[in-house]
GROMACS .gro file of C-alpha atoms in nm:
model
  181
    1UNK     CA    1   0.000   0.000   0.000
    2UNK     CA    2   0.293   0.222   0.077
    3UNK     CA    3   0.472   0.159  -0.256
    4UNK     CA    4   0.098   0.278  -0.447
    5UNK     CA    5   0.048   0.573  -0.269
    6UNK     CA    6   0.425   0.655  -0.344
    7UNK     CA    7   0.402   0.559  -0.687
    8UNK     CA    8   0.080   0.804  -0.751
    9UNK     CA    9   0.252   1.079  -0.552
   10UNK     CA   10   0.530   1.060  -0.760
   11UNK     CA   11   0.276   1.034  -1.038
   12UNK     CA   12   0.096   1.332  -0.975
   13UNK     CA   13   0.453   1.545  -0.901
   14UNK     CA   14   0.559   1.492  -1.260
   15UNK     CA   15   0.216   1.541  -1.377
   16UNK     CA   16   0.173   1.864  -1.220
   17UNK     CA   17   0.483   1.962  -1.293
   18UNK     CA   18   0.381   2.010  -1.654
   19UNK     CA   19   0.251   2.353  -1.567
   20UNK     CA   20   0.576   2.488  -1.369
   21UNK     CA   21   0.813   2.313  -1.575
   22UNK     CA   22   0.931   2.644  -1.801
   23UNK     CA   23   0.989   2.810  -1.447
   24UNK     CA   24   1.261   2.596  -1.355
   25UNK     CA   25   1.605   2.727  -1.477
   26UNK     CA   26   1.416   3.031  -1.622
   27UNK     CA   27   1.439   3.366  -1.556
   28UNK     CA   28   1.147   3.332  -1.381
   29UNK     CA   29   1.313   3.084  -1.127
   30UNK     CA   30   1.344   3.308  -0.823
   31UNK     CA   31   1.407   3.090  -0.569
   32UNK     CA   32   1.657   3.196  -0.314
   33UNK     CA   33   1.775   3.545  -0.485
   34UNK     CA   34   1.823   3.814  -0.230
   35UNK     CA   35   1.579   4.076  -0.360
   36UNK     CA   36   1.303   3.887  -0.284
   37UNK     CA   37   1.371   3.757   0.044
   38UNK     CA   38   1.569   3.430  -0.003
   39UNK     CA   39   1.247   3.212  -0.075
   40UNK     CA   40   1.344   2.876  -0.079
   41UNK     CA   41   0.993   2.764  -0.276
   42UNK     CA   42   1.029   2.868  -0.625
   43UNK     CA   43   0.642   2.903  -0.630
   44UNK     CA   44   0.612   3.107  -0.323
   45UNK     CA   45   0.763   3.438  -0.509
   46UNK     CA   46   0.472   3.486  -0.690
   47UNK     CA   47   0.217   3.265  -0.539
   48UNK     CA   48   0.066   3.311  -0.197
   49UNK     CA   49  -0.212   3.088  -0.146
   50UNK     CA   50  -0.277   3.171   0.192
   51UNK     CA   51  -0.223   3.532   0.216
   52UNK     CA   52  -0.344   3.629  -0.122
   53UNK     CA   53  -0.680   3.862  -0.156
   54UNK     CA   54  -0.714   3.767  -0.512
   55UNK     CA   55  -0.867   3.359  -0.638
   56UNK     CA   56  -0.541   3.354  -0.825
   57UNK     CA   57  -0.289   3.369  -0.501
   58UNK     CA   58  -0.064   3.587  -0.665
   59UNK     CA   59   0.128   3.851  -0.458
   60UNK     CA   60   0.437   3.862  -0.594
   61UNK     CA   61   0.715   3.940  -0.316
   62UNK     CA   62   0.402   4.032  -0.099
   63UNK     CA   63   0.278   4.339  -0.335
   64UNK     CA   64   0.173   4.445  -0.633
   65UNK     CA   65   0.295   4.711  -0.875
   66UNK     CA   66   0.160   5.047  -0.747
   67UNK     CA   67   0.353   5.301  -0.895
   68UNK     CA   68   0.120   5.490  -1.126
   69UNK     CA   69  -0.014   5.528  -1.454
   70UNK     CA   70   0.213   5.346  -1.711
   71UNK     CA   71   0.231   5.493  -2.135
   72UNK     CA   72   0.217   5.219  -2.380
   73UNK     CA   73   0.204   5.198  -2.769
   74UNK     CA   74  -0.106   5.408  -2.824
   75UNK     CA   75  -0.114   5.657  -2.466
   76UNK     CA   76  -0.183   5.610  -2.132
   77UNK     CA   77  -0.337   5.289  -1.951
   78UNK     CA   78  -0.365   5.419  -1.636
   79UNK     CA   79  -0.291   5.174  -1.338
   80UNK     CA   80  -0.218   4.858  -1.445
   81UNK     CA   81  -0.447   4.575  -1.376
   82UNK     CA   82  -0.520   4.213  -1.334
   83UNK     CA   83  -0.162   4.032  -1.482
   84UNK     CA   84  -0.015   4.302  -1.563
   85UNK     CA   85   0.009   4.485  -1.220
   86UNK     CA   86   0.171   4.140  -1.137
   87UNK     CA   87   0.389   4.124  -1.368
   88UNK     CA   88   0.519   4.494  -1.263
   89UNK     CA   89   0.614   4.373  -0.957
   90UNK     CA   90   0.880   4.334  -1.103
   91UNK     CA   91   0.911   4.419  -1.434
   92UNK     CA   92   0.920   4.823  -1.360
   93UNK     CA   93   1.310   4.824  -1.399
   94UNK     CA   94   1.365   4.751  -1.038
   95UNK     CA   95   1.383   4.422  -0.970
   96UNK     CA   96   1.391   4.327  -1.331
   97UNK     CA   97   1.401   4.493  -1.676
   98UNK     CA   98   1.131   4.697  -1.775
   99UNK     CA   99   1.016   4.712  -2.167
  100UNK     CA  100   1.002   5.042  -2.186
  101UNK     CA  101   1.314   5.316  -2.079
  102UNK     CA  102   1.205   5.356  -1.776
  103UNK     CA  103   0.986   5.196  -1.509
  104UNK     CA  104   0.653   5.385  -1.673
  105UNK     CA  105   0.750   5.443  -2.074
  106UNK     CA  106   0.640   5.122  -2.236
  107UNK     CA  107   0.592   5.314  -2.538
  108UNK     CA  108   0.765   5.040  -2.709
  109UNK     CA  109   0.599   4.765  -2.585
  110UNK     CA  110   0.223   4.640  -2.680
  111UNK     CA  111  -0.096   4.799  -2.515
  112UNK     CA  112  -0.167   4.618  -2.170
  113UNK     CA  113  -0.464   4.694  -1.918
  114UNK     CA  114  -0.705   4.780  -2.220
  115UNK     CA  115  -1.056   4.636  -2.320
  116UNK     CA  116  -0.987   4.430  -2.622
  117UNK     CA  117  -1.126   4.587  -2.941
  118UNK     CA  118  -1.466   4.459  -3.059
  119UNK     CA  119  -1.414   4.632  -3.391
  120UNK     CA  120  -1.337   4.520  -3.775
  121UNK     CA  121  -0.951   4.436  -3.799
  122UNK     CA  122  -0.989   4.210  -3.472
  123UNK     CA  123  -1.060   3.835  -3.412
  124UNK     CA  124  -1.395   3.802  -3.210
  125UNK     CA  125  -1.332   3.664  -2.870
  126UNK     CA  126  -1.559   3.411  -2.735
  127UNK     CA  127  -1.590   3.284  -2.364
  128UNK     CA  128  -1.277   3.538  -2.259
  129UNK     CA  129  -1.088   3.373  -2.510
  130UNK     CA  130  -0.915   3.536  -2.848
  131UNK     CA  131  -0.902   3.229  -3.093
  132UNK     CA  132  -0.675   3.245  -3.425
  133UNK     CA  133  -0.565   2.991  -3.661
  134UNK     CA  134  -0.247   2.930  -3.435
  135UNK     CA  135  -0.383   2.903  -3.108
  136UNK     CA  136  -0.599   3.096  -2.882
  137UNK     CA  137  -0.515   3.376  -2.604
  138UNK     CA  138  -0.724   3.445  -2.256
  139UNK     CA  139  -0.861   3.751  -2.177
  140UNK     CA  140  -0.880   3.891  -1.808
  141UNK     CA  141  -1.118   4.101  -1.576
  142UNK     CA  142  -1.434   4.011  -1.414
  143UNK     CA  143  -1.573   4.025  -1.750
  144UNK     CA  144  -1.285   3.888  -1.917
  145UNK     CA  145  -1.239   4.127  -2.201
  146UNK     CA  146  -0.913   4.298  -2.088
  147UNK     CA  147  -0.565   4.219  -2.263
  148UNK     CA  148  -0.290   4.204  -2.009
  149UNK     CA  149   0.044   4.104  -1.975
  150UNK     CA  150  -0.054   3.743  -1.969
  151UNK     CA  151  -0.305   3.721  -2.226
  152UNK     CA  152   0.014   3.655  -2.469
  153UNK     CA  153   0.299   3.545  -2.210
  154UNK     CA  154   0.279   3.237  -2.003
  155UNK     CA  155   0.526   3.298  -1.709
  156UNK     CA  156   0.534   2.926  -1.618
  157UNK     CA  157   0.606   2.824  -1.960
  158UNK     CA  158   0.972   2.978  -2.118
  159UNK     CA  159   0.853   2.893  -2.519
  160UNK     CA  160   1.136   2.803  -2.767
  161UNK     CA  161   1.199   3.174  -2.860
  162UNK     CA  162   1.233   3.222  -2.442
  163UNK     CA  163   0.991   3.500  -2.444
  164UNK     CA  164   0.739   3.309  -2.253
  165UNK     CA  165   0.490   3.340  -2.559
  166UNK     CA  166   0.178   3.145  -2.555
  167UNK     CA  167   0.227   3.135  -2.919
  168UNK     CA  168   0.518   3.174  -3.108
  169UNK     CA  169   0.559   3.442  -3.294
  170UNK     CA  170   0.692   3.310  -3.575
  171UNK     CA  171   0.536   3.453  -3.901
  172UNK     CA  172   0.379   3.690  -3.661
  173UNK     CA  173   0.140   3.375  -3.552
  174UNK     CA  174   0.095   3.561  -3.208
  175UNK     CA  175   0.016   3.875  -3.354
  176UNK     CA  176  -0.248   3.716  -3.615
  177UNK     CA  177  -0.464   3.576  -3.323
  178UNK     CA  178  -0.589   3.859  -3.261
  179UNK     CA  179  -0.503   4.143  -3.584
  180UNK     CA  180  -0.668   4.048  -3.864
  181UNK     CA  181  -0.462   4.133  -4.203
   0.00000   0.00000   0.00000
């Protein structure tokens, strides 16, 4: 009986570890660095299940970005939501780099925090999901129809360009799930 209930444990570790598996070895692997506190649980950096106001435990480092209204591609967003003001955390040129030139100029960088466009030139989204020919992309929010941070990057999962793309963007695949030519 011991030996089964090992064996599924060990079962259900690998299989799990499907979704956390990029993490390891990434960037993203944050386990034990100084700036945030020495965390021996590579999970625990960004997760905090029992602490966390939010249904998705995340509190990176025990916050959230806060530091004001952030200029993408396109103007002003405002303060950043859902993902995105969790992927600030550190991503504001602090703790890691930033897109942009600075810790608010993601002028560079696509529009985050914004309602997705129900307009000609766009893929309909269905069910808080953007579906293309290549894949399909979640939207966030309560009524999940706002493109953040990771409605195109996966921070569990690295991708083979190491951009931590849902989608590749080879050919611009990424891009054409949701811009119509």
């Amino acid at each position: 009986m011991r030996k089964l209930v090992l064996v599924l444990f060990i079962a259900i570790f690998f299989l799990s570890g499907i979704s956390f598996g990029g993490i390891i070895g990434s960037v993203h692997d944050l386990k034990g660095k100084a700036a945030f506190g020495n965390l021996q649980e590579t999970c625990k950096v960004c997760h905090v299940p029992h602490q966390s106001a939010t249904s998705t435990y995340l509190a990176p480092s025990g916050k959230v970005y806060a530091g004001g209204n952030i200029t993408t591609y396109g103007g002003s967003v405002g303060q950043p939501t859902n993902s995105s003001a969790i992927c600030l955390s550190c991503h504001d040129g602090v703790l890691a780099p930033s897109v942009g030139s600075n810790s608010t100029d993601y002028s560079h960088s696509h529009p985050f925090s914004v309602t997705y466009p129900t307009k000609q030139g766009y893929n309909s989204s269905v069910g808080g999901k953007i579906t293309g020919s290549y894949g399909s992309l979640p939207l966030e929010g309560s009524a999940k129809d706002r493109l953040e941070c990771a409605t195109c990057h996966n921070p569990h999962e690295k991708g083979t360009s190491g951009g931590f793309l849902r989608i590749e963007n080879t050919n611009s695949n990424l891009c054409l799930t949701c811009h119509q030519k």
